JSON list of C-alpha atoms in Angstrom, two decimals:
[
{"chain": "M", "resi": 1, "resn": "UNK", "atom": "CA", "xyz": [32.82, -82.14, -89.56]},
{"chain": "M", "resi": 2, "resn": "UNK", "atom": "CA", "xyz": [29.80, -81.60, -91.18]},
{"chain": "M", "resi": 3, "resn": "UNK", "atom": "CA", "xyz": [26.93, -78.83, -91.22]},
{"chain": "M", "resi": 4, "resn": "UNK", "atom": "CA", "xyz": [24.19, -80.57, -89.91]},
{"chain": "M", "resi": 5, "resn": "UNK", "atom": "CA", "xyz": [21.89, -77.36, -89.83]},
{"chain": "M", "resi": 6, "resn": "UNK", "atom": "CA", "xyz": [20.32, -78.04, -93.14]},
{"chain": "M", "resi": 7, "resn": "UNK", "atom": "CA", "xyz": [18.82, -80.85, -91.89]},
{"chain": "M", "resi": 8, "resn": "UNK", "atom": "CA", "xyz": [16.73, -78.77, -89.50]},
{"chain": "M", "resi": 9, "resn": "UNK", "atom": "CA", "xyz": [13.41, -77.95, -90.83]},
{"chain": "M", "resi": 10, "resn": "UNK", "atom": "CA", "xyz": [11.81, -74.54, -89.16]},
{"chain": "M", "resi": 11, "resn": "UNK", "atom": "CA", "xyz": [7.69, -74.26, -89.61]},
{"chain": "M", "resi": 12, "resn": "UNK", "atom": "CA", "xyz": [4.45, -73.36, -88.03]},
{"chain": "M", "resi": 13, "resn": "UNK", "atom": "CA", "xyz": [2.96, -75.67, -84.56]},
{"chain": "M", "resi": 14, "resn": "UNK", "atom": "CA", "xyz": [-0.54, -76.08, -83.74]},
{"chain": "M", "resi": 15, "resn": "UNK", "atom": "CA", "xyz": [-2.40, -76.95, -80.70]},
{"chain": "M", "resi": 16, "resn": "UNK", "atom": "CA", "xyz": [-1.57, -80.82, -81.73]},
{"chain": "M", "resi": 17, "resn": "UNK", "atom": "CA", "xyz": [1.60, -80.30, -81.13]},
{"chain": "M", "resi": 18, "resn": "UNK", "atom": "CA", "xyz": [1.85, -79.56, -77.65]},
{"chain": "M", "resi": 19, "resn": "UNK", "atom": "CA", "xyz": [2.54, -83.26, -76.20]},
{"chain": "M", "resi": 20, "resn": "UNK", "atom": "CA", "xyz": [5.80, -83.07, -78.43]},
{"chain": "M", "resi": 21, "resn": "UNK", "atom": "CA", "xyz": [7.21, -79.55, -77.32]},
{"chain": "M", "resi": 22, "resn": "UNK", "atom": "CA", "xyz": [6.11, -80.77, -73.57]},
{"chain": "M", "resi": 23, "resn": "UNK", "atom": "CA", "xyz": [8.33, -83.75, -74.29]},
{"chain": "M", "resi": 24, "resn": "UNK", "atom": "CA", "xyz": [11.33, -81.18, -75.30]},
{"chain": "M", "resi": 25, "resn": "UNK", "atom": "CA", "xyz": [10.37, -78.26, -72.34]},
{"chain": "M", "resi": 26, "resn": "UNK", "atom": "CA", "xyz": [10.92, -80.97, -69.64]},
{"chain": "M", "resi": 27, "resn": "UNK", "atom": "CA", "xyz": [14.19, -82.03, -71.71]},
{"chain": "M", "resi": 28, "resn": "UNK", "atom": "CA", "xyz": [15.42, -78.29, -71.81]},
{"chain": "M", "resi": 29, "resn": "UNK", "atom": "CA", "xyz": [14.39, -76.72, -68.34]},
{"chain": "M", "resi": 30, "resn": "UNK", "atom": "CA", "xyz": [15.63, -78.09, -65.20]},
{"chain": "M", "resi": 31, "resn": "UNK", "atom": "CA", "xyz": [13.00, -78.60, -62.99]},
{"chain": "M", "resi": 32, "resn": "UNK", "atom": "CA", "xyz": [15.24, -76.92, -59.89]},
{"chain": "M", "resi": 33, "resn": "UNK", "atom": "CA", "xyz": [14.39, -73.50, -61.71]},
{"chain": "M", "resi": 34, "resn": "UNK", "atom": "CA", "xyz": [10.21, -73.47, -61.85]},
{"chain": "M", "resi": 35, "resn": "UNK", "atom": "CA", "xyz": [10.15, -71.97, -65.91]},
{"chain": "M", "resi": 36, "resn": "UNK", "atom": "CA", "xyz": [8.47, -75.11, -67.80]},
{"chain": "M", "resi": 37, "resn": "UNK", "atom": "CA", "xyz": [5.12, -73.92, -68.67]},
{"chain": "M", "resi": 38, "resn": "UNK", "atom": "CA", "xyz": [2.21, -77.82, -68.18]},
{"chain": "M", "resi": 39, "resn": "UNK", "atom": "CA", "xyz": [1.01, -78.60, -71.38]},
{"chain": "M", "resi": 40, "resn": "UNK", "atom": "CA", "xyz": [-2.94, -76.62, -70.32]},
{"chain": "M", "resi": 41, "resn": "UNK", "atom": "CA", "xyz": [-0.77, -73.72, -69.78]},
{"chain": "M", "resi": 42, "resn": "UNK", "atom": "CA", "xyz": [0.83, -73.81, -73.46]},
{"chain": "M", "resi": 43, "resn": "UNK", "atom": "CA", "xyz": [-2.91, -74.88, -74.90]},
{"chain": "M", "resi": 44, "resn": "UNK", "atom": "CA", "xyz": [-4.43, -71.91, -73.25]},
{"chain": "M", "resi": 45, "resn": "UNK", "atom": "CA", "xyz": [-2.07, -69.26, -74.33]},
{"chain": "M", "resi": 46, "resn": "UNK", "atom": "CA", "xyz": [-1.90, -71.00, -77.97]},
{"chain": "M", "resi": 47, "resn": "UNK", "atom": "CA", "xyz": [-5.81, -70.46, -78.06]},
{"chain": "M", "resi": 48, "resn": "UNK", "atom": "CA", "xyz": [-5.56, -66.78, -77.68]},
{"chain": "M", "resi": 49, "resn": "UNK", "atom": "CA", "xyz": [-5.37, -64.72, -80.49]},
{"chain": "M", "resi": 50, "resn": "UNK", "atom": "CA", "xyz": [-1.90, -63.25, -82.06]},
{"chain": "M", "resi": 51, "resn": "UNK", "atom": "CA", "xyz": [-0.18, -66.26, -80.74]},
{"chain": "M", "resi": 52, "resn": "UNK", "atom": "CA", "xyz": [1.95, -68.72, -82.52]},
{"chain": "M", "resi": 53, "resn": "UNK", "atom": "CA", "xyz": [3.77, -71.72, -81.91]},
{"chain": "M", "resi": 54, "resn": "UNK", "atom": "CA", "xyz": [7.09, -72.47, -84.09]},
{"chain": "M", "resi": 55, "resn": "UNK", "atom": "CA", "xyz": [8.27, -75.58, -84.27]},
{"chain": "M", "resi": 56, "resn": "UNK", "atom": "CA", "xyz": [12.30, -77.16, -85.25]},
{"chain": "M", "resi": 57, "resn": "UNK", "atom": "CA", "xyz": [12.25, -80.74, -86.73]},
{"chain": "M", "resi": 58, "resn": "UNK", "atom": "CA", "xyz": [15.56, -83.00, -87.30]},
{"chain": "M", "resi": 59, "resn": "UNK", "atom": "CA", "xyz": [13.87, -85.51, -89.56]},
{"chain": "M", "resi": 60, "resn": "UNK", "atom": "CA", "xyz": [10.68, -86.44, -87.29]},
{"chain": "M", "resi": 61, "resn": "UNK", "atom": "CA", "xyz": [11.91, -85.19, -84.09]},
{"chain": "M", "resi": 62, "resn": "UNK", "atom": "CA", "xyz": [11.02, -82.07, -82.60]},
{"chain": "M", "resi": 63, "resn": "UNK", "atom": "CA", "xyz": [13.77, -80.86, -81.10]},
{"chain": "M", "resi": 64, "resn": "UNK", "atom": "CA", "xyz": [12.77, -77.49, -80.43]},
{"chain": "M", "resi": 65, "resn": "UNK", "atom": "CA", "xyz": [10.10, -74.83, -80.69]},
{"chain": "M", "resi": 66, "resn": "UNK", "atom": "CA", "xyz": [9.18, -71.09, -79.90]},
{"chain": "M", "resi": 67, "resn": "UNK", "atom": "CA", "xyz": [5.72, -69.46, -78.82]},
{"chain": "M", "resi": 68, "resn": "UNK", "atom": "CA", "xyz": [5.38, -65.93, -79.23]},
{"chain": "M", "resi": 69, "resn": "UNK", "atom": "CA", "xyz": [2.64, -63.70, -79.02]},
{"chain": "M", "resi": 70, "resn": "UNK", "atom": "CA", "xyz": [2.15, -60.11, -80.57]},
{"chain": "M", "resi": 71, "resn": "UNK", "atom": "CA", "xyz": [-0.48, -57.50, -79.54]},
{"chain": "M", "resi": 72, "resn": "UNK", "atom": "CA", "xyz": [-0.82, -54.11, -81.28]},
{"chain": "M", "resi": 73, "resn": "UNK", "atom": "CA", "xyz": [2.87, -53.38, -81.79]},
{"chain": "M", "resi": 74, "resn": "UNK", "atom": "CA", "xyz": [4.55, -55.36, -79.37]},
{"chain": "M", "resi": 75, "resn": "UNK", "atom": "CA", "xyz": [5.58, -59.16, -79.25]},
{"chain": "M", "resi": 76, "resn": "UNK", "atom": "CA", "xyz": [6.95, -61.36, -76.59]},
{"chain": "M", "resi": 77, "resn": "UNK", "atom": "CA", "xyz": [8.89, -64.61, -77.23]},
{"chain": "M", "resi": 78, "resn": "UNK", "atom": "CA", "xyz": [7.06, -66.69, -74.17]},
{"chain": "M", "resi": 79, "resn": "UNK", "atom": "CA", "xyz": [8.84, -69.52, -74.84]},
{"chain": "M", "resi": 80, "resn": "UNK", "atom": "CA", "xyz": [12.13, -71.05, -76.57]},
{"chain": "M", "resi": 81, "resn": "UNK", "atom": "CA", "xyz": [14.04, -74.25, -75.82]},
{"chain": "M", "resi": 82, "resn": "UNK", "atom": "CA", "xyz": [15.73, -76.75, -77.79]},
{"chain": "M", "resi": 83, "resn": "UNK", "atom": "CA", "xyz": [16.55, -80.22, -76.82]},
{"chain": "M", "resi": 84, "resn": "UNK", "atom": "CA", "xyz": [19.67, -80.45, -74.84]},
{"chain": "M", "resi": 85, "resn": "UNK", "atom": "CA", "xyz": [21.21, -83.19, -77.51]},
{"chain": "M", "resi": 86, "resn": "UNK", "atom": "CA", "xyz": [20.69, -81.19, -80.19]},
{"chain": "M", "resi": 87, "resn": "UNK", "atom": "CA", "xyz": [22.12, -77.51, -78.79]},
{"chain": "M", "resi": 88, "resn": "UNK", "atom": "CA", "xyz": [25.12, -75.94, -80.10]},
{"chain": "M", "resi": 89, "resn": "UNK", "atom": "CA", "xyz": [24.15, -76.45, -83.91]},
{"chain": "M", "resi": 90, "resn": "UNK", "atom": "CA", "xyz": [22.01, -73.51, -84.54]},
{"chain": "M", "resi": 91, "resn": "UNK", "atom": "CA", "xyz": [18.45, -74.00, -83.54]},
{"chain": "M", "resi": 92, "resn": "UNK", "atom": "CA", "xyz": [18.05, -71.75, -80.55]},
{"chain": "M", "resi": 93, "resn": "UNK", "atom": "CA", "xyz": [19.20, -69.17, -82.85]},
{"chain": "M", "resi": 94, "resn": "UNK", "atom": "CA", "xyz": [17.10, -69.86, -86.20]},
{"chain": "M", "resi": 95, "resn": "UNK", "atom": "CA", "xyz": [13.39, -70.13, -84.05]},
{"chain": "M", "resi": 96, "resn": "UNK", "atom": "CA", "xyz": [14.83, -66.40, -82.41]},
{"chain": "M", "resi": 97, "resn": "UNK", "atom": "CA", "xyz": [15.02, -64.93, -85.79]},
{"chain": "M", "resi": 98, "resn": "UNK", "atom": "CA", "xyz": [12.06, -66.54, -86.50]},
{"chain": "M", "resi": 99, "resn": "UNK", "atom": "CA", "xyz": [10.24, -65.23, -84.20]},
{"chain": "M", "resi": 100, "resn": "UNK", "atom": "CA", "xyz": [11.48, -61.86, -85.05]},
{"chain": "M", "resi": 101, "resn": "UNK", "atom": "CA", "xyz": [10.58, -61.77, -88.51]},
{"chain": "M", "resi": 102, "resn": "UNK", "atom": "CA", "xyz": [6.86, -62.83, -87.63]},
{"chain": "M", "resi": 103, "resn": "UNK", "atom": "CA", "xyz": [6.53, -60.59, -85.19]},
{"chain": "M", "resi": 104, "resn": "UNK", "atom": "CA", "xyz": [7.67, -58.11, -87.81]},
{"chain": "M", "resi": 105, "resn": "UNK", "atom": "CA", "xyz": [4.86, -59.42, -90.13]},
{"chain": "M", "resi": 106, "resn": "UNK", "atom": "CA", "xyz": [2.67, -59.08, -87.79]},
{"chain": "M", "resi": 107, "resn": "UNK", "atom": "CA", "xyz": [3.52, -54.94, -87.41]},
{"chain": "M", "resi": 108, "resn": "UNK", "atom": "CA", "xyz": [5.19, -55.17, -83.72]},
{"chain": "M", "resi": 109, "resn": "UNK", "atom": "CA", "xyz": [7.86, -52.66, -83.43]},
{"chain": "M", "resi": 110, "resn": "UNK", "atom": "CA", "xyz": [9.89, -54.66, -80.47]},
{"chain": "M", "resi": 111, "resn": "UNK", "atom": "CA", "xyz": [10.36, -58.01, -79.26]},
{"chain": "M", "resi": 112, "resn": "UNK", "atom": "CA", "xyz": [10.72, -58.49, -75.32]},
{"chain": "M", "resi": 113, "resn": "UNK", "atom": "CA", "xyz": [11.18, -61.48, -73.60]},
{"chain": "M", "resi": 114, "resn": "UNK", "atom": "CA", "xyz": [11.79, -62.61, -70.01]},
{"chain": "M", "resi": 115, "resn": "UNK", "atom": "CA", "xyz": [14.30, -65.30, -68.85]},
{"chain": "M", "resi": 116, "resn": "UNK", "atom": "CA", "xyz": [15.82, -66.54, -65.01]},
{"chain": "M", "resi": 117, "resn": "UNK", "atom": "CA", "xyz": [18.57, -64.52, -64.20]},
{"chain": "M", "resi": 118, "resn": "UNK", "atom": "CA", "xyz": [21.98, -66.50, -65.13]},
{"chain": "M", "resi": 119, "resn": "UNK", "atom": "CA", "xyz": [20.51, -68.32, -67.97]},
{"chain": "M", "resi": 120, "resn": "UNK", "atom": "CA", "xyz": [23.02, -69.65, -70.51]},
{"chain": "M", "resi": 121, "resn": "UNK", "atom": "CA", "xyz": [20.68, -68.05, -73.30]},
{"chain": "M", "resi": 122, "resn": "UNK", "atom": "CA", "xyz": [21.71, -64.65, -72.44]},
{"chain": "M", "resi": 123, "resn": "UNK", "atom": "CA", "xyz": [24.59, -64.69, -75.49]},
{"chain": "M", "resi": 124, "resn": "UNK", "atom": "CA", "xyz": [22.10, -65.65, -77.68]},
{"chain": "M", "resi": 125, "resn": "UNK", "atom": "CA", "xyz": [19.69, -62.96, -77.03]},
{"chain": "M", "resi": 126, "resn": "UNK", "atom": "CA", "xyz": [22.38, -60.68, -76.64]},
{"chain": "M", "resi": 127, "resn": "UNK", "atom": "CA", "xyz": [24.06, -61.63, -80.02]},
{"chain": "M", "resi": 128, "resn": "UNK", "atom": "CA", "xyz": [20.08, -61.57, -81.58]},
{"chain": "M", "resi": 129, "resn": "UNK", "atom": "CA", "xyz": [20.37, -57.69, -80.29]},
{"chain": "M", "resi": 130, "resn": "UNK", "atom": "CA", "xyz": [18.58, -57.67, -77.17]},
{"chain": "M", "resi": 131, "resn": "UNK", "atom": "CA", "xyz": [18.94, -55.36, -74.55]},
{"chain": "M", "resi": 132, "resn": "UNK", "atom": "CA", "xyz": [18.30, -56.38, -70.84]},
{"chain": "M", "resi": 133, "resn": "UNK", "atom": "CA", "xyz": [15.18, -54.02, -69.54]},
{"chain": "M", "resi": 134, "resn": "UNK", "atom": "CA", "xyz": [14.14, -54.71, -66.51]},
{"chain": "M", "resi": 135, "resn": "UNK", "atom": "CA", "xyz": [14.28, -57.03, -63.26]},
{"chain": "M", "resi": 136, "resn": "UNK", "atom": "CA", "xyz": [11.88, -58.88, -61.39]},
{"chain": "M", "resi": 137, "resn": "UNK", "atom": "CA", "xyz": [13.15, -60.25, -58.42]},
{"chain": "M", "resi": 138, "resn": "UNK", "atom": "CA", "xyz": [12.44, -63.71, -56.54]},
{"chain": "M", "resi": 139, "resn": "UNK", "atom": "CA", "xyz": [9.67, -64.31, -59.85]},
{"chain": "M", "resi": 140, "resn": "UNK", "atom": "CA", "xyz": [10.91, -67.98, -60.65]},
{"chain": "M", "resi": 141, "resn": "UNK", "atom": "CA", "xyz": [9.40, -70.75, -57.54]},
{"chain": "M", "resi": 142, "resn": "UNK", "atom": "CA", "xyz": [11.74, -73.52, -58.28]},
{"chain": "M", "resi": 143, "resn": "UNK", "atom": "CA", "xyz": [10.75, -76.86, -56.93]},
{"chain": "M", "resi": 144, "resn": "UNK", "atom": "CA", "xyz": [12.81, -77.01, -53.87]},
{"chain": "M", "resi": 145, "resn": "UNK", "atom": "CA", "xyz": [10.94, -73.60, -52.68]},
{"chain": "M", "resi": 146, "resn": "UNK", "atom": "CA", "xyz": [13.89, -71.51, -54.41]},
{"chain": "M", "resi": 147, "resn": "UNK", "atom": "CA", "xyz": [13.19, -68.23, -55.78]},
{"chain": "M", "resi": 148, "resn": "UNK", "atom": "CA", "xyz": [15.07, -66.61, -58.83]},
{"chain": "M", "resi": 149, "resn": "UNK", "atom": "CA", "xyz": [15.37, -63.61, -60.36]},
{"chain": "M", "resi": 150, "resn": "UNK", "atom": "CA", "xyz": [13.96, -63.22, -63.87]},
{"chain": "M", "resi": 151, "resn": "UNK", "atom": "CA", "xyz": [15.52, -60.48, -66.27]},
{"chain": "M", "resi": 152, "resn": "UNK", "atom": "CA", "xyz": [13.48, -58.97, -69.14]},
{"chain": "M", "resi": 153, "resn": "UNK", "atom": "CA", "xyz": [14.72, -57.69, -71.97]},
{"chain": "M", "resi": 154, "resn": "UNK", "atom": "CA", "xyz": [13.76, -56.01, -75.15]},
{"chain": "M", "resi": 155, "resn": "UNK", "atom": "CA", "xyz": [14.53, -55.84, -78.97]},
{"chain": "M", "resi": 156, "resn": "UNK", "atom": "CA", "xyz": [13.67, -53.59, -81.39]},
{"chain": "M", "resi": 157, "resn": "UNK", "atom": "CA", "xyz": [12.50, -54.39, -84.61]},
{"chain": "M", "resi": 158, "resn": "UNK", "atom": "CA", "xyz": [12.49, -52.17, -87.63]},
{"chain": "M", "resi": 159, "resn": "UNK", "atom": "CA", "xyz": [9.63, -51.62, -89.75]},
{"chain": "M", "resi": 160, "resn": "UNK", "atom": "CA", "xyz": [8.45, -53.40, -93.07]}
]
């Protein structure tokens, strides 16, 4: 089998981007769970400052992408998903770290982020050296009129 995580090319997004990492957010999130951001959503937080979008390419598809934010000395990850086809192979993990070495650039001393309760991405963040923080409870309005739990969590980083 071969490595096909060289082929992955990690950079910076812009506000052009958004159609594409729309196209991947409805690929990654089921809709039954309420946590895909609309693209005015994504434009609108992109236009604010200390927030960045990163972006995964396999050749000339996007196949996943990160938007994180920092203010003083914190950061959040807002957003991470990767294409359903192309999970298992590294991605997920590579925008994380990413993300946590800008935010580190950028002087915040942790890293939280906030997922549903029960998400599959809980290894990774927990393997990235997150710690779960905090709870809110019935925060996710899934389509259906579900609610779900959402679990923040937090991750230090050390300073440059």
């Amino acid at each position: 089998m071969s490595d096909t995580r060289d082929a992955i090319v990690i950079g910076n997004g812009t506000a052009a981007d958004i159609a594409a990492v729309d196209a991947v957010m409805q690929a990654a999130f089921e809709p039954r769970f309420g946590e895909a951001w609309t693209q005015a959503q994504c434009l609108g937080m992109l236009s604010l400052p200390g927030v960045w979008l990163t972006l995964a390419h396999d050749a000339e598809l996007l196949v996943g992408f990160a938007l994180t934010r920092a203010i003083a000395d914190d950061a959040e990850l807002l957003l991470l998903a990767v294409r359903p086809d192309h999970r298992g192979r590294g991605i997920g993990r590579a925008l994380l770290r990413r993300a946590i070495a800008d935010a580190q650039t950028r002087g915040a001393a942790r890293l939280c982020l906030e997922m549903r309760a029960g998400n599959d991405a809980t290894r990774l963040y927990a393997g990235e050296g997150f710690v779960r923080h905090g709870e809110r409870r019935d925060y996710y309005a899934g389509r259906g009129g579900e609610r779900f739990d959402a679990h923040t969590y937090v991750r230090p980083i050390p300073l440059v």
